[in-house]
Every structure is written in C-alpha cells, then in structure tokens.
Short mmCIF file of C-alpha atoms in Angstrom, two decimals:
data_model
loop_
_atom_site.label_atom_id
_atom_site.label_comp_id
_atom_site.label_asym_id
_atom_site.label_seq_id
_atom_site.Cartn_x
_atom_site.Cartn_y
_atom_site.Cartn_z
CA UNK Z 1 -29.12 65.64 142.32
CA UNK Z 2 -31.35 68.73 143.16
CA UNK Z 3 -33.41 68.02 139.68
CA UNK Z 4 -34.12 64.33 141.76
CA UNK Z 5 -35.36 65.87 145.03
CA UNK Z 6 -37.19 68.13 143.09
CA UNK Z 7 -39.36 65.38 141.33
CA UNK Z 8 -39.13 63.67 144.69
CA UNK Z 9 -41.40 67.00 146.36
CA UNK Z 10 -43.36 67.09 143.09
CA UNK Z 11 -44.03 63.46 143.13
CA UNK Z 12 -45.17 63.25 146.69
CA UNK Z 13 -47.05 66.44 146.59
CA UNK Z 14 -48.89 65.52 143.78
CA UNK Z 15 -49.68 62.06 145.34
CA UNK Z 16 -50.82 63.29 148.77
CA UNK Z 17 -52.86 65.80 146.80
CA UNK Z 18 -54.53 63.37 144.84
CA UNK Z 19 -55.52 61.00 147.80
CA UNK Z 20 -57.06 64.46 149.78
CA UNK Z 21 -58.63 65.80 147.20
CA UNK Z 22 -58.67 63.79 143.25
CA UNK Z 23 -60.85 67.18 141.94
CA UNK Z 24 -58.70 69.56 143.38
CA UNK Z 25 -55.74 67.59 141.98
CA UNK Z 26 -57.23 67.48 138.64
CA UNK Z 27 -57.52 71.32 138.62
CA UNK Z 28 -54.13 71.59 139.65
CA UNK Z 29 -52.43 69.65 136.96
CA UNK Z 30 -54.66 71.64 134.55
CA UNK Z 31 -53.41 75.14 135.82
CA UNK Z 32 -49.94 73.77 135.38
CA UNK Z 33 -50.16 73.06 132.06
CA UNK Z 34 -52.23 75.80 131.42
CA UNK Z 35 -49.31 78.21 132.49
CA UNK Z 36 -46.63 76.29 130.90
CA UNK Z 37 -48.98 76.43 127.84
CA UNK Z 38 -49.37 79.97 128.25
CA UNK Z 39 -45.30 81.17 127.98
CA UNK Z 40 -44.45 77.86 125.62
CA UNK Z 41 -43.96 80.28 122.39
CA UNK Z 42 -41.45 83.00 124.44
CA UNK Z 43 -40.04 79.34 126.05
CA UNK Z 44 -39.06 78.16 122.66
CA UNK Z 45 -37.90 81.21 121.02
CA UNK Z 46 -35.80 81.33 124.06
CA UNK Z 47 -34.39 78.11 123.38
CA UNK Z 48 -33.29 78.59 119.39
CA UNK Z 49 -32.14 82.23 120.25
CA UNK Z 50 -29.87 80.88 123.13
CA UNK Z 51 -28.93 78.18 120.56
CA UNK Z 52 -28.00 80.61 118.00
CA UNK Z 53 -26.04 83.10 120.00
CA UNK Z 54 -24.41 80.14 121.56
CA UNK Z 55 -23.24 79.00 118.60
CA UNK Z 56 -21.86 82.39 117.08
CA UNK Z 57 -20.45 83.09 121.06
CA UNK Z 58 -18.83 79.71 121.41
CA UNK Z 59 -16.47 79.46 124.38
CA UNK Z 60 -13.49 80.48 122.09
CA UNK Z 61 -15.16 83.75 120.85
CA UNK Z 62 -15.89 84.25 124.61
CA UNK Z 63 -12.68 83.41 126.13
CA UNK Z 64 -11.00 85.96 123.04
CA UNK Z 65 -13.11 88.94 123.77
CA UNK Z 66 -13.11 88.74 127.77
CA UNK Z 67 -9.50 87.07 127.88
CA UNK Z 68 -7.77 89.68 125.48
CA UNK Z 69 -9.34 92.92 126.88
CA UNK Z 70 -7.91 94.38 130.91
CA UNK Z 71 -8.74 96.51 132.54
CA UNK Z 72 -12.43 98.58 132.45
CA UNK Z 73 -12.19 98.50 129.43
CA UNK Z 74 -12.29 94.48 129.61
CA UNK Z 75 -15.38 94.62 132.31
CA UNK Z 76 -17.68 96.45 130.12
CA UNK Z 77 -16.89 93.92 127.43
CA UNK Z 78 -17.40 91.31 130.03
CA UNK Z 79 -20.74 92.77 131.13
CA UNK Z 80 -22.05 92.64 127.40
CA UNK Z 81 -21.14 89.37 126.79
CA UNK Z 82 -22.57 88.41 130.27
CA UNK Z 83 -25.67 89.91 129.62
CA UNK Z 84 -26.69 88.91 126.41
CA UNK Z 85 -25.61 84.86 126.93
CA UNK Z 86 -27.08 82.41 128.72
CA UNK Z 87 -24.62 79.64 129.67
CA UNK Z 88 -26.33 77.09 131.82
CA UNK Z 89 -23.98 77.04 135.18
CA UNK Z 90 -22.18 73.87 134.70
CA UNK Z 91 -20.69 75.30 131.30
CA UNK Z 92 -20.33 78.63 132.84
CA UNK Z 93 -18.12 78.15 135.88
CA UNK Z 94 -15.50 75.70 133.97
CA UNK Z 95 -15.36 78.14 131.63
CA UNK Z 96 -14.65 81.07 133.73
CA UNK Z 97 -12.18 78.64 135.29
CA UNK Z 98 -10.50 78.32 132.01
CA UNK Z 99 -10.62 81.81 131.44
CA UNK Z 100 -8.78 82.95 134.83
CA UNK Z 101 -5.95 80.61 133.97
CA UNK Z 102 -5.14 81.74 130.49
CA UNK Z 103 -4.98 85.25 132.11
CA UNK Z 104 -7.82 86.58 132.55
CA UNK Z 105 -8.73 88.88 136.03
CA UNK Z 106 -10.89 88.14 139.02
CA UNK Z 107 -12.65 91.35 138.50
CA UNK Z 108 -13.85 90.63 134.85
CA UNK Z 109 -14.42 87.17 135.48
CA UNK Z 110 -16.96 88.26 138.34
CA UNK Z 111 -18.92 90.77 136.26
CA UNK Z 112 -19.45 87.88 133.62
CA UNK Z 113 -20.81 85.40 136.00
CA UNK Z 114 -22.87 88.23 138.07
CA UNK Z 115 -24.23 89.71 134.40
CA UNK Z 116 -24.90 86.37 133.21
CA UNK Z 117 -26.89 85.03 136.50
CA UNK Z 118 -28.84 88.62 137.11
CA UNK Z 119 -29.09 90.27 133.50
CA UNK Z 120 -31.24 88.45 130.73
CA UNK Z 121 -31.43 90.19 127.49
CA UNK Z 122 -32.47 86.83 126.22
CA UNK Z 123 -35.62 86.33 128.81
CA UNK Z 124 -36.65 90.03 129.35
CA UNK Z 125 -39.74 89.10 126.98
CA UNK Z 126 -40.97 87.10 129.33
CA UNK Z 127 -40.07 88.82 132.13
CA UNK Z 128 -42.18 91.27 130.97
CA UNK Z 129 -45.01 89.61 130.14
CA UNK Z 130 -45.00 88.78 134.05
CA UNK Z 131 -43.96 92.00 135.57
CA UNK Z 132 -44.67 94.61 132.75
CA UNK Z 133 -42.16 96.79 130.95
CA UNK Z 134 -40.62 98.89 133.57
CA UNK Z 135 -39.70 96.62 136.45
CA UNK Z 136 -38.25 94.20 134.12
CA UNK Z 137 -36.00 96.88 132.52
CA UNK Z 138 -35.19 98.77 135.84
CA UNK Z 139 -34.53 95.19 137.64
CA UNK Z 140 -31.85 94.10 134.57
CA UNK Z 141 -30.45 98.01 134.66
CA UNK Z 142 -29.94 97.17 138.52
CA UNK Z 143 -28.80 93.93 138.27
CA UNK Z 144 -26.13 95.10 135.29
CA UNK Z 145 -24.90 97.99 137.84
CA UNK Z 146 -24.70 96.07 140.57
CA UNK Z 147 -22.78 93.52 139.03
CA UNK Z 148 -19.76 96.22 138.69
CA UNK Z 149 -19.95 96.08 142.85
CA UNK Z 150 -19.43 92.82 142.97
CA UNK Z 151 -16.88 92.82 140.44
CA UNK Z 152 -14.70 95.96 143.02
CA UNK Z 153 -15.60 93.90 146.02
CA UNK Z 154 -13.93 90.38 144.30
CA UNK Z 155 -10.88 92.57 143.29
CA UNK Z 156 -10.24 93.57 146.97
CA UNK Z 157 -10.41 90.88 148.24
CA UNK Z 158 -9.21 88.24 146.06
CA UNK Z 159 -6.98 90.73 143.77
CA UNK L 1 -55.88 77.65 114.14
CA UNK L 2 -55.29 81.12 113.18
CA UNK L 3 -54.84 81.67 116.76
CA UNK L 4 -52.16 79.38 117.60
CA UNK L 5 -50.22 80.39 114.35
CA UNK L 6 -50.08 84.25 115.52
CA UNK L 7 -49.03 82.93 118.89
CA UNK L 8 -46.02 81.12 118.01
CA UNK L 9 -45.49 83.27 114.77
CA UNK L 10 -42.06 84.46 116.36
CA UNK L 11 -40.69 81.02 117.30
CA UNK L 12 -41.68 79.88 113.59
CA UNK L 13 -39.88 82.83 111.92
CA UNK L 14 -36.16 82.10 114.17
CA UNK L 15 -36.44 77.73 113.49
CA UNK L 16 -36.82 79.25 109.74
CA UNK L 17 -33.67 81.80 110.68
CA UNK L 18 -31.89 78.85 112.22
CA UNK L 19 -32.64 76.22 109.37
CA UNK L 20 -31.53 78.87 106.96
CA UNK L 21 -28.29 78.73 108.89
CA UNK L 22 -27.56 75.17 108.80
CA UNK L 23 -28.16 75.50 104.41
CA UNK L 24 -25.87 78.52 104.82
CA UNK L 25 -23.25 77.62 107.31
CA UNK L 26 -23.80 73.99 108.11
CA UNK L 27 -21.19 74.03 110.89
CA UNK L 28 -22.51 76.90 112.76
CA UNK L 29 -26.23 76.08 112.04
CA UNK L 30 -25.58 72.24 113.30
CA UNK L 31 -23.71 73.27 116.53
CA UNK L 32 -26.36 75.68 116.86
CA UNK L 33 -29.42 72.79 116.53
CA UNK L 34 -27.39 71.05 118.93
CA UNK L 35 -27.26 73.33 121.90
CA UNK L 36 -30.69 73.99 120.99
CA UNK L 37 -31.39 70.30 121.69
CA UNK L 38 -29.63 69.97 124.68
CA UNK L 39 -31.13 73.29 126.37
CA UNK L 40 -34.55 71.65 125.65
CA UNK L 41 -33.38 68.49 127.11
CA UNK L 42 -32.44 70.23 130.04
CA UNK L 43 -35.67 72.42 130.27
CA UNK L 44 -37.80 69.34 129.97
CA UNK L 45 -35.75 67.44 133.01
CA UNK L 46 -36.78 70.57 135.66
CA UNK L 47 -39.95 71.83 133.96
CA UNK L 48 -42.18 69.41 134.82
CA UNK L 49 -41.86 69.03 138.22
CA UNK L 50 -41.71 73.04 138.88
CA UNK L 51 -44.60 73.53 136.70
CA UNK L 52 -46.38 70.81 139.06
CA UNK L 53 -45.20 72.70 142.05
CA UNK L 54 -46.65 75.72 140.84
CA UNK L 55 -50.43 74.30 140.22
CA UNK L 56 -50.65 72.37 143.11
CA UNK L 57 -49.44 75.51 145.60
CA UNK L 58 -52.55 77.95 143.57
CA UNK L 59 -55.25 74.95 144.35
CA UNK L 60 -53.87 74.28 147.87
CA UNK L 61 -52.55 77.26 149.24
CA UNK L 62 -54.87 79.43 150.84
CA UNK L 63 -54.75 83.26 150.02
CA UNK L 64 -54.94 84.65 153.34
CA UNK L 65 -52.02 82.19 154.26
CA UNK L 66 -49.71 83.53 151.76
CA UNK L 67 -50.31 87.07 153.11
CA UNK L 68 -49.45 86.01 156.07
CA UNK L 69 -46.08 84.35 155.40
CA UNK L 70 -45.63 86.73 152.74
CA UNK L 71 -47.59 89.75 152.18
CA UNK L 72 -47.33 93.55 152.97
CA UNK L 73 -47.40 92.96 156.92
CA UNK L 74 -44.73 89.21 156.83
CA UNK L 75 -41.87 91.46 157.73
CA UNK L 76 -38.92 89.69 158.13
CA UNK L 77 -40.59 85.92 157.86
CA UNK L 78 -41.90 86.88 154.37
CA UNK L 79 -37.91 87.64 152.79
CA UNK L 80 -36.72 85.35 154.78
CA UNK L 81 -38.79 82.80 153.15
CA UNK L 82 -38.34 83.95 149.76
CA UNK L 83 -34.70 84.46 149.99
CA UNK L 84 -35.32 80.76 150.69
CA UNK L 85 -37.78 79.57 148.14
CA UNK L 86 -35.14 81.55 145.12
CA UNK L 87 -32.36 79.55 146.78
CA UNK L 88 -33.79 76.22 147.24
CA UNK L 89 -34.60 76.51 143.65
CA UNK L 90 -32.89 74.93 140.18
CA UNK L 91 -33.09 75.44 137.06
CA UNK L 92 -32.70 78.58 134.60
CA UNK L 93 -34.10 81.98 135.38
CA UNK L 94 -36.76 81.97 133.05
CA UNK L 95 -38.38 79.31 135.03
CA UNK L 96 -38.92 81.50 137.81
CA UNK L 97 -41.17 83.86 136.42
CA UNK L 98 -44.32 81.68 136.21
CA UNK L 99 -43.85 81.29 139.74
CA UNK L 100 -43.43 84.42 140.74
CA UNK L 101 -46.59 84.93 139.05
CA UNK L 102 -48.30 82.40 141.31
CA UNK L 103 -46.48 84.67 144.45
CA UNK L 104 -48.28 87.37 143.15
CA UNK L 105 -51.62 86.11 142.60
CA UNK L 106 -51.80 84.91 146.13
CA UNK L 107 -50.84 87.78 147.80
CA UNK L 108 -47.04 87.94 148.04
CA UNK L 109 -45.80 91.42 148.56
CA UNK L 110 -44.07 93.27 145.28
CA UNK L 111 -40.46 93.24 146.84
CA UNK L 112 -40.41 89.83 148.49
CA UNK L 113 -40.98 88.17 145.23
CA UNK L 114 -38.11 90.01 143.48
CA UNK L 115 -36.14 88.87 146.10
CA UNK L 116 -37.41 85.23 145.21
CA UNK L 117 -35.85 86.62 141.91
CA UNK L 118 -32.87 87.78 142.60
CA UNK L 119 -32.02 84.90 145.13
CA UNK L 120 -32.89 82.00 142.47
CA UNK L 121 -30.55 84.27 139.73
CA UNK L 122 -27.60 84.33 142.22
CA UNK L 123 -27.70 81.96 145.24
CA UNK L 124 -29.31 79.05 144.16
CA UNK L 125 -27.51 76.54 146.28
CA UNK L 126 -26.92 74.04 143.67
CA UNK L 127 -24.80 76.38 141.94
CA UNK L 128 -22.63 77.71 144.61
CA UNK L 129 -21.49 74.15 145.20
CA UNK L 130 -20.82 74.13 141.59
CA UNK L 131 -19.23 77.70 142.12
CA UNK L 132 -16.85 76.66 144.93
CA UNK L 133 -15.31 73.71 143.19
CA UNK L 134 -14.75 75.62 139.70
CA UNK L 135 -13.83 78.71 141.33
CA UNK L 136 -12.97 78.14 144.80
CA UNK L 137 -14.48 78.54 148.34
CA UNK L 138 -13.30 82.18 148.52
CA UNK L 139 -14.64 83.20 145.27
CA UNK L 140 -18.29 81.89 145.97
CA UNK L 141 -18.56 83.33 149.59
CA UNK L 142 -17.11 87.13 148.65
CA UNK L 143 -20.14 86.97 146.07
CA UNK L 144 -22.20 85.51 148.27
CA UNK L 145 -21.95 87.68 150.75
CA UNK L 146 -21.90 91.16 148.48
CA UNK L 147 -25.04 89.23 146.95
CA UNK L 148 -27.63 89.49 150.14
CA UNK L 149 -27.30 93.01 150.23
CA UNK L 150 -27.31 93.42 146.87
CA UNK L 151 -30.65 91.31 145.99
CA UNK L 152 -32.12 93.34 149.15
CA UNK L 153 -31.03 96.74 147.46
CA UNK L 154 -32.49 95.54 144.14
CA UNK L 155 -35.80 94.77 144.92
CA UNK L 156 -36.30 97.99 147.63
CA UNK L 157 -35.05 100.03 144.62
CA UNK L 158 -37.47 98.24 142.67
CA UNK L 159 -40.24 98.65 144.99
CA UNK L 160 -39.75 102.65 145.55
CA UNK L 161 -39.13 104.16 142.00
CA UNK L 162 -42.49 101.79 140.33
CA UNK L 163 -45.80 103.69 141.16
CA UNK L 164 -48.68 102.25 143.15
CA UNK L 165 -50.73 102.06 139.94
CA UNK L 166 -47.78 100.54 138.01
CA UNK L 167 -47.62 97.83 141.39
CA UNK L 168 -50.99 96.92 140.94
CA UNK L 169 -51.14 96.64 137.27
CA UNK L 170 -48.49 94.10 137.83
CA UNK L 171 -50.95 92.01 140.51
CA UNK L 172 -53.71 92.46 137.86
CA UNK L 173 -51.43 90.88 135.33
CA UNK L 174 -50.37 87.67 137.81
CA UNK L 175 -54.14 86.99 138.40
CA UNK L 176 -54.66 86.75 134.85
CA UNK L 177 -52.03 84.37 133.76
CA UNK L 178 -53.40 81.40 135.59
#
C-alpha cells in the first residue's frame, strides 16, 4: 500500500520533472543511481549478513532466549537480540505477538521492538559512512538506553 | 577493475562465508539464501522509487529553500517537517541514510535530520498500523507517545555532546557523497 503511493510520488515527480526540465531530469536520475551505486557494497553485505543471522536467530531461537528469560535479566537479553537483528516489521510484530502469548512480558517484548527499530548493529557501517564514527555510535548507545524507558513506561501502563 | 573488486571485497568474502554454509549445513545455509532473497526482493520494491526521490529533490530543491524549512533558524517548522518526512516514510532504516545525506547537503540543520532518523526508525506510520493490529491500539500509542520525546531527546543529545568541527566534518562528508 504505502510502497504504491510511494512509486505513485516518484512516478509523477519524475514525470513533471521531465516535461520542466528533460536536462535537469537526466542529472537527477544520474545522482540517484550514483548514490545508490555509491553504498551498493555495505547494501549487500547488509543483505547476506541479515540473511545469515536470520537464519542462525530463527523465530524459535528468538522466542527461546526472550520467552525463557524474566525479569531484567530477560530485557538485557531482549535488548541484544533486538539490537543485533533486523526483522522487517511485518515478521516482527506477529512474532512479538506470538511471543507475549506463550508468556512472555510487555516490558521485554517492548525493549525488543524499540532495540530492533532504533539500534542497528547490522547498518552502523553505513551509518557511519554518512554521519562519521561518533554520532552513529552515540545515536545507537542512545537509542539502546532509551529503549529501557520505553520498556518501564509499557510496564506501567499496560503491566 | 581492481577498483570495483576492493570495493565490494567484503560482500565477496560473506556470499563465499554463506556458500560455505549451504556445503556445510545445507539447511541453515538454504534458509539463510532464502531470507537473503526475499530481503533483496523487498529492498528492490522501495529502493527505486526513494532513490528517485532523493535525486530529483538535490536537482530541484533550492539550497536556500531547505534552510529555510529546515536549517539552523526553521525552528519549530523545520522538526516539524522532519518528524514528518521520517514518518511518512517506508522501508528499512538503512534506506534512510542516503537521504539524510541529501538533508545535509542542502542545508538541513544537524538535529532535525536525526530526528528524520529517529522518526522513520520508530513512527513510520505504516508500521504503527501494523503495530496496533499485532499488538493492540494501547501498545502502539504508549510507545508512541514515550517515542516523540524520546527521538527529540536523542537528537538534542546528539547535537550537544558532537563538537562544531566534528558537525561540520559530517556536512563535508554529505556534500561529497552525491
């Protein structure tokens, strides 16, 4: 749905460019490329490591080490796991789902979705490359911290 | 030639790693290859069109505009338009760095763009409808709502402890990737 009205604005963008100015639209469609060109290697190495990791932390392994641990003990576990995966959103929330009704708590279940949106162990290559060593690490550090918030808020008010 | 090998020397060395895992363990290296496939799939579907986005807004957007809507002096316009851009988003993270970059280059201020960040990490809109129906209504809006503050606090913290140099190293960098 949003992937449609996103080629929708592309699409019509790129045509009203092109019938203002066909140069200017040329140079466009070269910078794009050019940029996608530019982070393609970190893009695929991405892609095999999330693959791998994926495969080793299959939803099983995941729903065993966040499932069977309580407690603080359980959100640090949760955090790590969080952290280091990326799980596209439509596996992630089913799963979490899942995971709250074979026993899991609210709290842990919100520092794994919070670590896994904000904190890329995965990505922080590229992030990086765009934003140089130290923001990238501070904003992750943040980001992993801050997820423990959320996590005490959830528990108060859902727990 | 030489070039291109040393560039994607990294990716070669894990599709060796991964390879070596289907000879190894064929069930873990397969499953592997497939998610693999299916992230790429999924890559290539929202790619494109962002990547599009991203050229066309560096040839047709005017610097001084984008210090205006969201430079040093855009004040509360600026966030509230990149609070809006990060939510309006979809697609993975990692596709949001590239434009960031483009924010940068044009003259976005340091902290609005990682709150472009941190609102296309955690409030893309797409995925609190997904949230609500997996989760529930109350679940996505307690987050929600911690998550404003919190992708506010981020990025000021952010902003404050990196130096001025470090700041403008970064700009340097974004005007150099395009």
């Amino acid at each position: 749905m949003f992937t449609i009205i996103l080629y929708v604005l592309a699409g019509g963008l790129l045509l009203l460019s092109f019938l203002k100015d066909k140069k200017k639209t040329k140079i466009a469609l070269m910078k794009a490329w050019k940029s996608f060109e530019n982070i393609l290697p970190q893009f695929l190495s991405i892609l095999i490591i999330i693959g791998i990791m994926l495969a080793v932390l299959s939803p099983d392994t995941i729903s065993k080490l966040i499932g069977q641990q309580s407690g603080c003990f359980g959100m640090v576990v949760a955090a790590i796991v969080g952290s280091i995966t990326l799980i596209p959103g439509f596996v992630a929330f089913p799963l979490a789902a899942a995971l709250l009704k074979s026993g899991a708590g609210f709290m842990q279940i919100a520092v794994f979705i919070s670590t896994l949106m904000m904190v890329g162990i995965v990505t922080i290559p590229l992030e990086i490359k765009y934003f140089g060593k130290k923001a990238a690490i501070l904003r992750n550090s943040l980001a992993f911290i801050f997820s423990f918030v959320v996590a005490l808020v959830i528990g108060v008010v859902l727990g | 030639m030489k070039k291109l090998l040393n560039r994607y020397k990294f990716f070669i060395i894990l599709a060796v790693i991964n390879l070596g895992l289907v000879v190894i363990y064929p069930s873990l290296g397969k499953n592997s290859l497939s998610i693999t496939w299916s992230n790429t799939l999924e890559m290539l579907s929202v790619i494109p069109p962002i990547f599009i986005l991203l050229g066309l807004l560096d040839v047709w957007v005017q610097r001084e505009t984008m210090i205006k809507l969201m430079g040093e002096k855009s004040g509360f316009i600026g966030v509230a338009l990149a609070f809006f851009l990060g939510s309006a988003a979809a697609g993975p993270l990692y596709a949001a760095f590239p434009i960031a970059g483009v924010l940068l280059k044009k003259g976005s201020k340091f902290s609005n763009v990682l709150i472009f960040i941190g609102a296309w990490s955690t409030t893309k809109i797409p995925m609190l409808l997904f949230e609500t129906s997996a989760m529930g209504w109350k679940f996505m809006l307690t987050r929600f709502i911690i998550d404003i503050p919190g992708i506010a606090l981020i990025a000021y913290i952010t902003q404050k402890v990196l130096h001025e140099k470090e700041i403008n190293l970064i700009f340097k960098k974004a005007k150099n990737q395009i």
